[in-house]
């Protein structure tokens, strides 16, 4: 049945929400997800997930078939088998466009490369050709919309039957303006499932004019296949097709088409690898042999005796029978072919794995509350020191991995300093900026390991930070890398060998990733005379003859960024690094590990920990249940009496202490019946990492008993980072911000529609 592409709405922007079976997701984002999953259905082999013979259909409705296809994808990429399109799954799906490259440029019609163009009427005896002449874009001339190849046709007989209106999608005569995006994703999935690392396009788009140039040898009529009007691709698995006998090889000929040196398939063995790929397409991807059923991706059987487009030494896929194709589903560039891209703004994660994983929907939040509240220090919003504590200490063994609470971007950090350089624990930290309902908020991870930014760092953001100290390319979309190789291109004369250098697509990088550059941007035509026009490439440092596009087919796919000479000087932790160009990270991404035990004997009693906090420059829209405590005077940041008065006034203590909270009161707060109230406090106060603690301690009447207040203040001040981080302009305009319990805030986010 006809099917309309869902209308775009703010609520169905791709990647703006998790997509799942229950509560059922519908809309344009589901439509786009199904296009990208179209090769993860099932035929006779379901990977032990879901049903057999369950192909993916693009409907815009998240059904059990979509869920099962998503789980097969997750299983193949070693992701949790949730059947939910979450942050990690969206990122992995988009990356497939770089890891399994099939380039739209390679699918252009032979017209654009043809140097000779004989009169199409010369050898063809059928009716006069309409609108003859080469297409210039490589994607037809948009001819014959709403027309079929049966127009004006009748069946012979005593009473001729008009069959003009009997056409189905196989007879669609329209030259679509581009290539069906679903076809590209079908090929990528097949490449993954059949373990194809590289392919060569034999035939992609073929316009009507190209059809007119090809006549059969018996009737002298032109080719009438409609499959290649943006809905079909024929490819080889790189150059690995088995030699079918006496010198039959597929190579590019002068007019830009791929053909064979010899044409006699009789008694030639079929390519076993091609046959295996077709079998995987049918069994695992859920595609069908030829075109019997509607709404399916089709595979030509590849038999030597079959009718075209069957070919025994290539693989032919077609989306001609897919229902609901819209104009927006046809693309002419790689940039458009990978859209829409996930923008890394979805998803949440616990900062540590305390035994039940890091998914907030699975890991019990109470485990995290108890972890910090049952210890002698590190509670929120007051610690054992009985002054404001704007985050929490989460206790875990040194070396335990620390994860990002949510998708965001690194805006500041300190890296590479010895974890025991200062008495109160490691000063290494990373600060992330996030967005919630259009408002910015931040998460801090303090007391991390001493890992330095290096080219092979196992921590992604540190590797990206290293590249900030080098000329590099930031990828705007998932893109392959391209290796310049010298290939033998045999023409029709098998004895003639021409060696040409070609930029061959190889597995690449995802959107937001970076790669070190070696030199300025180049016109790829200076390297490969068949490279896309209006494009630019940059050589990749450290890899032989490898290039990355910054502009491809007129579209910006990457950005060449000059090195920041000031960054590398601080890779040893000598100063805070502020990033004017942030580094994107996803939810649940490793940020580092828990640092070493503090050398201060008092702080080190509880064990190793990471300090995590969350704050925003303005109140977040969280709904009821939260109460604000104001402590905006920085001079009172260390005043125990002022802090005590504020929490008593808000009813945050079960007992009313005498002026100053006692040590035992602080230790009891996590265990008393009102502990939940501490979690829902919004503390409006100067960020602790901006306060001059030497001055604040001197100004606190309740701390006059201290013997060395200046020494303590100086030690605290060594951990400040606000001033250094604000240099990049990424922080709120004022040091007075709204602090939240990071675990409570995370749970609020997870449970807010």
XYZ file of C-alpha atoms in Angstrom:
753
model
C 0.000 0.000 0.000
C 1.174 3.584 -0.584
C 2.922 5.052 2.412
C 3.701 8.680 3.218
C 6.878 9.897 4.854
C 5.991 11.270 8.339
C 5.936 15.031 8.760
C 8.906 16.520 10.607
C 8.129 17.806 14.108
C 10.368 19.034 16.966
C 9.402 15.941 18.961
C 10.531 13.542 16.238
C 13.916 15.075 15.415
C 16.303 12.181 14.804
C 18.215 11.337 17.968
C 16.212 13.668 20.222
C 14.589 10.789 22.126
C 15.106 7.080 22.738
C 13.170 4.984 20.218
C 11.511 1.852 21.535
C 8.604 -0.535 21.287
C 6.897 0.477 24.541
C 5.820 3.165 24.936
C 5.542 2.915 21.185
C 7.560 5.369 19.121
C 6.228 6.747 15.841
C 7.345 9.520 13.544
C 10.024 10.733 11.178
C 12.864 9.673 13.484
C 11.599 6.091 13.401
C 11.375 6.287 9.582
C 15.015 7.386 9.390
C 16.095 4.743 11.893
C 14.387 2.011 9.866
C 16.189 3.194 6.724
C 19.504 2.801 8.552
C 18.496 -0.627 9.896
C 17.072 -1.944 6.628
C 19.844 -4.541 6.306
C 19.468 -5.863 9.866
C 16.267 -7.844 9.337
C 16.249 -11.610 9.036
C 15.708 -14.327 6.466
C 16.374 -17.953 7.254
C 19.004 -16.914 9.841
C 17.873 -14.548 12.585
C 21.086 -14.532 14.664
C 18.945 -16.154 17.396
C 17.080 -12.878 17.858
C 13.416 -12.393 16.970
C 11.677 -14.216 14.157
C 12.857 -15.848 10.967
C 11.836 -14.294 7.631
C 11.318 -10.868 9.191
C 12.590 -8.126 6.829
C 12.705 -4.496 7.922
C 10.078 -2.278 6.328
C 10.220 1.513 6.482
C 6.915 2.584 8.052
C 7.732 5.239 10.657
C 6.263 2.958 13.350
C 8.552 1.217 15.812
C 7.308 -2.361 15.751
C 8.708 -5.680 16.961
C 10.550 -6.119 13.660
C 12.375 -2.817 14.225
C 13.180 -3.808 17.796
C 14.607 -7.160 16.719
C 16.646 -5.567 13.918
C 18.014 -3.083 16.445
C 18.970 -5.920 18.784
C 20.781 -7.733 15.956
C 22.700 -4.547 15.277
C 23.493 -4.133 18.974
C 24.619 -7.746 19.204
C 26.953 -7.345 16.211
C 28.462 -4.202 17.752
C 28.788 -5.626 21.290
C 26.243 -3.204 22.741
C 23.710 -4.058 25.475
C 20.768 -5.926 23.901
C 18.079 -3.453 24.913
C 16.141 -3.141 21.661
C 16.115 0.597 22.377
C 17.815 3.190 20.187
C 19.851 5.004 22.826
C 22.946 7.197 22.800
C 25.485 4.441 22.226
C 23.337 2.750 19.567
C 22.733 5.954 17.613
C 26.476 6.650 17.589
C 27.306 3.140 16.405
C 24.703 3.276 13.621
C 26.028 6.549 12.240
C 29.602 5.284 12.354
C 28.703 2.507 9.879
C 28.798 5.101 7.080
C 32.522 5.506 7.769
C 33.419 1.909 8.584
C 31.662 0.406 5.540
C 32.000 3.037 2.832
C 29.856 3.075 -0.273
C 30.240 6.443 -1.970
C 27.402 8.171 -3.808
C 29.997 9.717 -6.125
C 30.887 6.279 -7.441
C 27.235 5.634 -8.321
C 26.858 8.454 -10.849
C 25.562 7.678 -14.313
C 28.242 6.825 -16.933
C 27.032 9.890 -18.868
C 29.182 12.210 -16.786
C 32.369 10.303 -17.629
C 31.569 9.428 -21.225
C 33.780 11.160 -23.753
C 32.085 9.653 -26.816
C 28.327 9.893 -27.277
C 27.092 8.235 -30.480
C 23.680 9.042 -31.898
C 21.302 6.928 -29.778
C 18.989 6.444 -32.774
C 21.740 4.994 -34.919
C 21.481 1.358 -33.877
C 18.071 1.180 -32.228
C 14.900 0.179 -34.136
C 12.325 0.971 -31.457
C 10.239 4.149 -31.222
C 11.882 7.560 -31.320
C 13.770 8.314 -28.129
C 12.475 11.096 -25.878
C 14.732 13.847 -24.475
C 17.929 12.210 -25.575
C 21.220 13.705 -24.479
C 23.619 13.082 -21.625
C 22.707 13.847 -18.052
C 25.238 16.272 -16.586
C 24.844 15.650 -12.862
C 25.094 11.871 -13.036
C 21.583 11.500 -11.668
C 19.320 11.845 -14.684
C 17.261 14.800 -15.835
C 14.157 14.174 -13.673
C 12.261 12.779 -16.657
C 8.945 10.887 -16.721
C 7.565 11.580 -13.263
C 4.331 9.593 -12.751
C 5.004 7.697 -15.979
C 5.586 3.981 -16.534
C 7.202 2.037 -19.353
C 3.741 0.629 -20.143
C 2.345 3.997 -21.216
C 0.326 3.505 -24.422
C 0.913 -0.259 -24.476
C -1.667 -2.863 -25.353
C -1.780 -6.643 -25.361
C -2.244 -8.065 -28.841
C -5.362 -10.105 -29.620
C -8.759 -9.970 -31.246
C -9.668 -7.324 -28.671
C -6.445 -5.493 -27.791
C -6.175 -4.781 -24.050
C -4.886 -1.454 -22.809
C -2.305 -2.126 -20.096
C -1.142 1.473 -19.602
C -2.498 1.584 -16.075
C -1.268 -1.838 -15.032
C 2.250 -0.796 -14.177
C 3.766 -1.522 -10.778
C 6.910 -0.092 -9.213
C 9.059 -2.257 -11.482
C 7.689 -0.300 -14.440
C 8.259 3.147 -12.901
C 9.895 5.213 -15.665
C 10.840 8.167 -13.461
C 14.442 9.317 -13.235
C 14.714 9.963 -9.504
C 16.985 12.839 -8.532
C 19.629 10.851 -6.699
C 20.102 7.465 -5.067
C 17.686 5.914 -2.592
C 19.303 6.427 0.808
C 17.903 3.081 1.980
C 19.917 1.357 -0.745
C 23.134 2.838 0.646
C 22.327 1.611 4.150
C 21.360 -1.801 2.793
C 24.820 -2.111 1.220
C 26.532 -0.963 4.444
C 24.686 -3.575 6.478
C 25.545 -6.279 3.953
C 29.205 -5.232 4.007
C 29.223 -5.599 7.786
C 27.386 -8.909 7.877
C 29.372 -10.402 4.980
C 32.664 -8.952 6.270
C 33.386 -6.922 3.140
C 36.020 -4.314 3.891
C 35.867 -2.574 0.511
C 33.773 -2.681 -2.625
C 33.974 -1.365 -6.177
C 30.796 -0.040 -7.775
C 30.203 -1.628 -11.160
C 26.934 0.091 -11.916
C 24.904 2.612 -9.982
C 22.686 5.211 -11.631
C 21.808 4.773 -15.334
C 19.592 7.409 -16.884
C 17.273 6.915 -19.880
C 19.880 8.322 -22.238
C 22.331 5.666 -21.056
C 19.603 3.083 -21.640
C 19.219 4.336 -25.226
C 22.896 3.614 -25.876
C 22.565 -0.082 -25.058
C 20.787 -2.325 -27.532
C 20.361 -6.074 -27.538
C 21.864 -8.204 -30.298
C 18.603 -9.762 -31.521
C 15.933 -7.067 -31.677
C 18.124 -3.957 -31.680
C 15.998 -2.357 -28.993
C 17.423 -0.257 -26.207
C 17.679 -1.348 -22.628
C 14.424 -0.684 -20.731
C 15.408 -1.605 -17.166
C 14.124 0.925 -14.617
C 16.032 -0.452 -11.651
C 18.961 1.904 -12.010
C 17.037 5.170 -11.794
C 18.382 5.673 -8.278
C 17.179 2.349 -6.913
C 19.919 -0.141 -7.741
C 23.599 -0.845 -7.287
C 25.871 -3.548 -8.669
C 29.247 -4.004 -7.009
C 32.282 -6.213 -6.620
C 33.880 -7.051 -3.309
C 36.996 -4.941 -3.848
C 39.329 -6.785 -6.274
C 38.830 -10.197 -4.738
C 36.375 -11.754 -7.183
C 37.658 -15.237 -8.028
C 39.093 -15.534 -11.526
C 36.233 -17.322 -13.338
C 38.516 -19.017 -15.794
C 40.293 -17.685 -18.834
C 40.979 -14.034 -18.033
C 37.479 -12.691 -17.391
C 38.044 -9.701 -15.107
C 35.918 -6.632 -14.394
C 37.804 -3.443 -15.076
C 36.932 0.111 -16.045
C 36.812 0.776 -19.786
C 37.224 4.040 -21.653
C 33.608 5.208 -21.505
C 33.555 4.907 -17.746
C 31.528 1.705 -17.508
C 32.592 -1.484 -15.836
C 32.469 -4.531 -18.046
C 34.378 -7.762 -18.613
C 37.291 -8.538 -20.845
C 35.572 -11.696 -22.035
C 31.847 -12.369 -22.408
C 31.672 -16.142 -22.603
C 30.322 -17.312 -19.242
C 29.678 -20.816 -20.527
C 31.620 -23.422 -18.595
C 33.124 -20.731 -16.383
C 32.816 -21.341 -12.627
C 30.779 -18.796 -10.704
C 32.502 -16.700 -8.058
C 32.057 -18.475 -4.735
C 32.588 -15.277 -2.757
C 29.860 -13.429 -4.689
C 27.527 -16.381 -4.141
C 28.292 -16.336 -0.416
C 27.552 -12.609 -0.198
C 24.215 -13.083 -1.939
C 23.399 -15.948 0.433
C 24.117 -13.743 3.457
C 21.904 -11.005 1.995
C 19.024 -13.462 1.789
C 19.592 -15.376 5.017
C 20.735 -12.657 7.430
C 19.638 -9.306 5.995
C 16.144 -10.430 5.036
C 16.448 -9.373 1.403
C 14.616 -11.313 -1.320
C 15.708 -13.019 -4.513
C 14.583 -10.873 -7.455
C 11.366 -8.866 -7.115
C 8.463 -11.097 -6.111
C 7.270 -9.216 -3.014
C 6.633 -5.547 -2.452
C 8.390 -3.565 0.269
C 11.580 -5.621 0.187
C 15.197 -5.057 -0.790
C 15.961 -7.358 -3.719
C 19.036 -9.350 -4.732
C 19.676 -10.533 -8.276
C 20.367 -14.257 -8.196
C 23.640 -14.047 -10.126
C 23.040 -17.082 -12.353
C 24.813 -17.201 -15.696
C 21.578 -18.205 -17.409
C 19.310 -15.660 -15.704
C 17.898 -12.520 -17.292
C 19.587 -9.153 -16.628
C 20.557 -7.587 -14.327
C 21.821 -10.916 -13.037
C 25.613 -11.262 -13.168
C 27.617 -14.164 -11.779
C 30.656 -12.085 -10.874
C 29.017 -9.150 -9.080
C 26.374 -8.524 -6.408
C 23.259 -6.602 -7.412
C 20.922 -4.980 -4.848
C 17.776 -2.995 -5.553
C 15.220 -1.040 -3.526
C 12.834 -0.762 -6.475
C 10.090 -2.585 -4.546
C 10.393 -0.492 -1.376
C 7.151 1.292 -0.593
C 6.796 4.852 0.553
C 9.887 6.276 -1.098
C 9.802 10.060 -0.960
C 11.804 12.678 -2.822
C 13.684 13.397 0.415
C 14.905 9.803 0.480
C 16.975 10.316 -2.687
C 20.432 11.834 -2.290
C 23.253 12.968 -4.564
C 26.129 13.383 -2.076
C 27.776 11.418 0.700
C 26.867 14.232 3.112
C 23.168 13.861 2.362
C 23.419 10.073 2.292
C 24.440 9.828 5.952
C 21.854 12.331 7.205
C 20.253 12.784 9.615
C 23.126 12.409 12.050
C 22.770 11.917 15.774
C 23.977 15.070 17.556
C 25.067 13.323 20.771
C 22.492 15.081 22.954
C 20.647 12.008 24.159
C 21.346 9.560 26.931
C 22.408 9.383 30.552
C 24.805 7.244 32.555
C 25.886 6.580 36.107
C 29.409 7.928 36.729
C 30.669 4.614 38.146
C 29.743 0.979 37.849
C 28.968 -0.097 41.413
C 27.999 -3.603 40.386
C 24.889 -3.256 38.233
C 26.274 -1.455 35.190
C 25.946 2.223 34.359
C 22.459 2.354 32.823
C 20.351 4.532 35.181
C 17.282 2.524 34.212
C 18.928 -0.632 35.624
C 21.482 0.424 38.256
C 19.692 1.290 41.535
C 20.157 4.961 42.429
C 19.967 4.146 46.145
C 23.281 2.290 45.824
C 24.906 5.554 44.751
C 23.204 7.620 47.437
C 24.325 5.194 50.127
C 27.856 5.091 48.716
C 28.363 8.778 49.395
C 26.020 9.390 52.332
C 27.295 6.606 54.583
C 30.864 7.919 54.631
C 32.537 10.572 56.741
C 32.906 13.077 53.932
C 31.677 14.020 50.521
C 27.941 14.494 51.133
C 25.839 17.162 49.454
C 25.197 20.036 50.113
C 27.265 19.904 53.350
C 30.238 17.687 54.018
C 31.943 16.506 57.167
C 33.797 19.816 57.211
C 30.344 21.346 57.828
C 30.764 23.906 55.084
C 29.055 23.920 51.713
C 30.041 20.938 49.558
C 28.794 21.430 46.010
C 29.200 17.837 44.826
C 29.480 14.278 46.113
C 32.315 11.866 46.715
C 31.711 8.471 45.138
C 34.007 5.878 46.632
C 35.625 3.194 44.497
C 39.025 1.597 44.111
C 41.803 3.505 42.371
C 41.764 2.758 38.658
C 37.980 2.312 38.515
C 36.610 3.783 35.284
C 34.670 7.061 35.496
C 31.925 7.782 32.937
C 30.169 10.881 31.636
C 26.714 11.513 33.115
C 25.288 12.655 29.797
C 26.184 13.523 26.240
C 28.003 16.813 26.056
C 31.354 18.397 25.326
C 34.637 18.899 27.173
C 35.175 22.608 27.846
C 38.000 22.546 30.418
C 40.386 20.141 32.137
C 43.620 19.569 33.971
C 45.644 16.559 32.790
C 48.891 14.761 33.357
C 49.780 15.894 36.887
C 50.961 13.284 39.406
C 47.994 12.025 41.396
C 49.842 12.614 44.680
C 51.299 15.999 43.840
C 48.879 17.659 46.289
C 47.696 16.446 49.677
C 43.940 16.415 49.085
C 43.960 14.102 46.109
C 44.582 14.375 42.399
C 43.917 17.765 40.802
C 43.266 16.204 37.395
C 39.701 16.887 36.295
C 37.446 17.258 33.296
C 34.493 19.639 32.975
C 31.654 18.848 30.567
C 28.927 21.138 29.269
C 25.494 19.673 28.501
C 22.062 20.865 27.438
C 18.666 20.175 29.019
C 15.564 21.669 27.404
C 17.666 24.413 25.743
C 19.447 25.265 29.037
C 23.151 24.666 29.650
C 24.362 22.652 32.620
C 27.760 21.302 33.610
C 29.220 18.189 35.194
C 32.611 18.019 36.915
C 34.785 14.948 37.557
C 37.657 15.721 39.955
C 40.510 13.546 41.335
C 41.091 11.576 38.126
C 44.155 9.570 37.100
C 47.271 11.177 35.646
C 46.774 10.007 32.055
C 48.278 12.421 29.539
C 46.966 13.437 26.110
C 48.763 11.197 23.639
C 48.015 9.911 20.150
C 47.114 6.425 21.359
C 45.332 7.365 24.590
C 42.612 4.849 25.543
C 40.521 7.796 26.743
C 38.858 9.394 23.730
C 38.751 12.998 24.885
C 42.433 12.922 25.860
C 43.331 11.641 22.412
C 41.228 14.448 20.916
C 42.957 16.940 23.218
C 46.320 15.746 21.934
C 45.138 16.524 18.412
C 44.337 20.077 19.506
C 48.099 20.552 19.766
C 48.484 19.490 16.124
C 47.027 20.599 12.821
C 44.009 18.339 12.528
C 40.703 17.747 10.786
C 37.482 17.640 12.777
C 34.931 15.423 11.019
C 31.486 16.974 10.617
C 29.875 13.767 9.357
C 30.907 10.120 9.445
C 33.455 9.834 6.648
C 35.792 7.196 5.231
C 39.508 7.737 4.883
C 40.934 7.403 1.377
C 44.130 5.582 0.470
C 45.929 6.562 -2.726
C 46.649 3.321 -4.567
C 48.046 2.542 -7.981
C 45.588 0.213 -9.717
C 45.810 -1.760 -12.922
C 42.892 -0.821 -15.164
C 42.649 -3.166 -18.118
C 40.739 -1.885 -21.071
C 38.913 -3.975 -23.639
C 42.270 -5.157 -24.917
C 43.379 -7.528 -22.140
C 47.013 -7.087 -23.137
C 46.907 -3.345 -22.487
C 47.556 -2.403 -18.860
C 47.209 1.149 -17.623
C 48.250 2.075 -14.100
C 46.258 4.834 -12.491
C 46.340 6.307 -9.016
C 42.971 6.215 -7.313
C 41.696 7.421 -3.928
C 40.191 4.224 -2.574
C 37.704 4.452 0.302
C 38.745 2.734 3.536
C 37.207 2.597 7.028
C 37.196 6.045 8.563
C 35.903 8.151 11.445
C 32.622 9.270 12.936
C 31.132 12.746 13.251
C 32.959 14.627 15.988
C 36.127 12.551 15.642
C 39.451 14.105 14.653
C 42.559 13.050 12.767
C 45.992 14.671 12.595
C 46.684 16.560 9.372
C 49.878 16.676 7.341
C 49.788 19.821 5.253
C 47.193 22.062 3.658
C 43.998 21.257 1.774
C 44.457 19.867 -1.748
C 42.273 19.454 -4.787
C 41.828 15.655 -4.987
C 41.888 15.862 -8.778
C 45.643 16.459 -8.472
C 45.865 12.970 -6.983
C 43.100 11.104 -8.801
C 41.764 12.347 -12.145
C 38.379 10.772 -11.381
C 37.956 12.301 -7.925
C 34.891 14.449 -7.231
C 35.044 18.023 -8.468
C 34.540 20.912 -6.053
C 36.204 18.883 -3.309
C 39.162 19.204 -0.947
C 41.315 16.642 0.833
C 43.967 16.778 3.545
C 46.730 14.243 3.978
C 46.578 12.268 7.219
C 49.725 12.366 9.330
C 51.418 9.097 10.200
C 49.587 7.022 7.579
C 51.043 6.277 4.160
C 49.233 7.994 1.266
C 46.040 8.398 3.297
C 43.700 11.356 2.920
C 40.501 12.690 4.453
C 37.974 14.915 2.692
C 37.100 18.272 4.191
C 34.824 19.106 1.255
C 33.144 16.394 -0.789
C 30.835 17.073 -3.734
C 30.486 20.746 -2.662
C 29.482 19.782 0.914
C 31.666 20.457 3.965
C 32.342 17.119 5.655
C 35.318 18.177 7.778
C 37.146 21.232 9.056
C 40.890 21.792 8.985
C 41.928 23.315 12.323
C 45.327 24.854 12.991
C 47.190 23.625 16.049
C 46.836 25.461 19.339
C 50.429 26.042 20.438
C 49.366 26.916 23.991
C 47.631 23.615 24.742
C 50.573 21.190 24.756
C 52.455 23.332 27.279
C 49.951 22.251 29.935
C 49.767 18.504 29.254
C 51.693 17.980 32.528
C 48.967 19.535 34.671
C 50.833 22.795 35.110
C 47.687 24.800 34.387
C 44.003 24.487 33.610
C 43.245 24.047 29.902
C 40.241 25.928 28.539
C 38.928 24.785 25.157
C 37.455 27.400 22.847
C 36.607 24.471 20.544
C 35.024 21.849 22.820
C 35.496 18.110 22.396
C 32.210 16.194 21.985
C 31.580 13.142 24.157
C 28.651 10.779 24.503
C 26.822 9.576 27.586
C 28.587 6.755 29.409
C 31.920 7.489 27.719
C 35.045 6.782 29.741
C 36.521 10.023 31.067
C 39.381 8.519 33.060
C 39.785 6.487 36.233
C 39.622 7.120 39.976
C 42.898 8.648 41.155
C 45.222 7.613 43.985
C 44.495 7.877 47.697
C 44.909 11.434 49.067
C 48.061 11.805 51.127
C 46.258 13.928 53.716
C 45.571 11.406 56.541
C 42.158 12.816 57.431
C 40.743 12.798 53.905
C 42.351 9.475 53.072
C 40.611 7.528 55.828
C 37.531 6.736 53.723
C 39.473 5.474 50.726
C 39.808 6.540 47.100
C 37.004 8.458 45.449
C 35.974 10.679 42.557
C 34.301 14.024 43.203
C 31.287 14.532 40.911
C 29.137 17.635 40.789
C 26.502 19.255 38.590
C 25.637 22.933 38.251
C 23.992 25.419 35.916
C 24.059 29.159 35.381
C 20.274 29.294 35.726
C 17.654 27.114 37.328
C 16.731 24.053 35.322
C 13.100 23.199 34.577
C 12.778 20.209 36.891
C 9.245 20.576 38.238
C 8.122 20.278 41.896
C 9.991 18.619 44.731
C 13.127 20.771 44.727
C 13.934 23.544 47.195
C 16.539 26.263 46.819
C 19.014 27.265 49.525
C 20.736 30.589 48.906
C 24.310 31.087 50.077
C 25.543 33.645 47.578
C 28.075 35.466 49.785
C 31.508 34.107 48.849
C 33.003 35.541 52.040
C 30.814 33.117 54.030
C 31.727 30.031 52.004
C 33.694 28.640 54.970
C 31.374 29.907 57.722
C 29.972 26.853 59.505
C 27.513 28.926 61.504
C 26.039 30.510 58.367
C 25.712 27.133 56.673
C 24.063 25.626 59.745
C 21.544 28.469 59.965
C 20.621 28.018 56.305
C 19.925 24.262 56.545
C 18.012 24.631 59.807
C 15.834 27.335 58.268
C 14.938 24.951 55.447
C 14.184 22.049 57.810
C 17.074 19.998 56.452
C 18.189 18.735 59.872
C 16.172 16.445 62.121
C 17.709 18.186 65.141
C 18.505 21.848 65.739
C 22.203 22.132 66.681
C 23.577 25.002 68.707
C 24.857 27.526 66.171
C 27.370 25.163 64.509
C 26.698 21.675 63.171
C 28.652 19.060 65.057
C 30.770 16.403 63.426
C 28.320 13.694 64.484
C 25.446 15.685 62.961
C 27.232 15.759 59.634
C 27.894 12.037 59.776
C 24.270 11.303 60.624
C 22.655 13.219 57.789
C 22.911 10.364 55.346
C 21.237 7.948 57.707
C 18.382 9.965 59.144
C 14.799 9.876 57.816
C 15.196 13.277 56.139
C 18.189 12.339 53.981
C 16.048 12.508 50.839
C 15.627 16.244 51.445
C 19.376 16.833 51.123
C 19.295 15.223 47.709
C 16.684 17.617 46.339
C 18.427 20.814 47.398
C 19.303 23.397 44.782
C 22.249 25.254 46.280
C 22.639 28.726 44.845
C 26.181 29.618 45.824
C 29.563 30.557 44.398
C 31.140 27.563 42.731
C 33.573 26.081 45.246
C 36.339 26.031 42.636
C 36.133 29.815 42.254
C 36.241 30.782 45.961
C 39.311 32.350 47.537
C 39.467 29.911 50.426
C 42.261 31.725 52.196
C 40.110 34.820 52.483
C 36.938 32.841 53.258
C 38.559 30.900 56.106
C 39.982 34.108 57.584
C 36.509 35.705 57.465
C 34.696 32.785 59.191
C 34.119 33.451 62.954
C 33.506 29.758 63.538
C 37.014 28.858 62.344
C 39.060 31.117 64.602
C 40.301 28.069 66.482
C 42.373 26.919 63.489
C 46.111 27.068 64.174
C 47.215 27.443 60.533
C 44.249 28.947 58.615
C 46.459 30.501 55.937
C 48.156 27.171 55.205
C 44.788 25.428 54.877
C 43.440 28.183 52.635
C 46.474 28.053 50.378
C 46.120 24.271 50.058
C 42.447 24.558 49.101
C 43.187 27.312 46.591
C 45.564 25.048 44.684
C 42.515 23.081 43.480
C 40.658 26.064 41.999
C 40.043 25.965 38.257
C 37.193 28.407 37.579
C 39.343 31.336 36.520
C 41.435 29.237 34.120
C 38.419 27.460 32.655
C 36.514 30.693 32.026
C 39.144 31.854 29.517
C 37.445 29.918 26.716
C 34.125 31.630 27.341
C 32.289 28.373 28.014
C 31.319 28.956 31.656
C 28.313 30.875 33.033
C 28.889 34.609 33.355
C 28.859 34.525 37.155
C 30.595 32.257 39.674
C 27.299 32.117 41.586
C 25.563 29.100 40.077
C 22.842 26.585 40.889
C 24.259 23.308 42.222
C 22.434 19.965 42.166
C 23.061 16.559 43.661
C 24.428 14.865 40.497
C 22.741 11.502 41.096
C 19.394 13.061 42.007
C 19.599 15.317 38.947
C 20.434 12.344 36.745
C 17.415 10.399 38.005
C 15.207 13.436 37.410
C 16.407 13.647 33.812
C 15.870 9.940 33.207
C 12.307 10.081 34.519
C 11.257 13.285 32.742
C 9.418 12.697 29.441
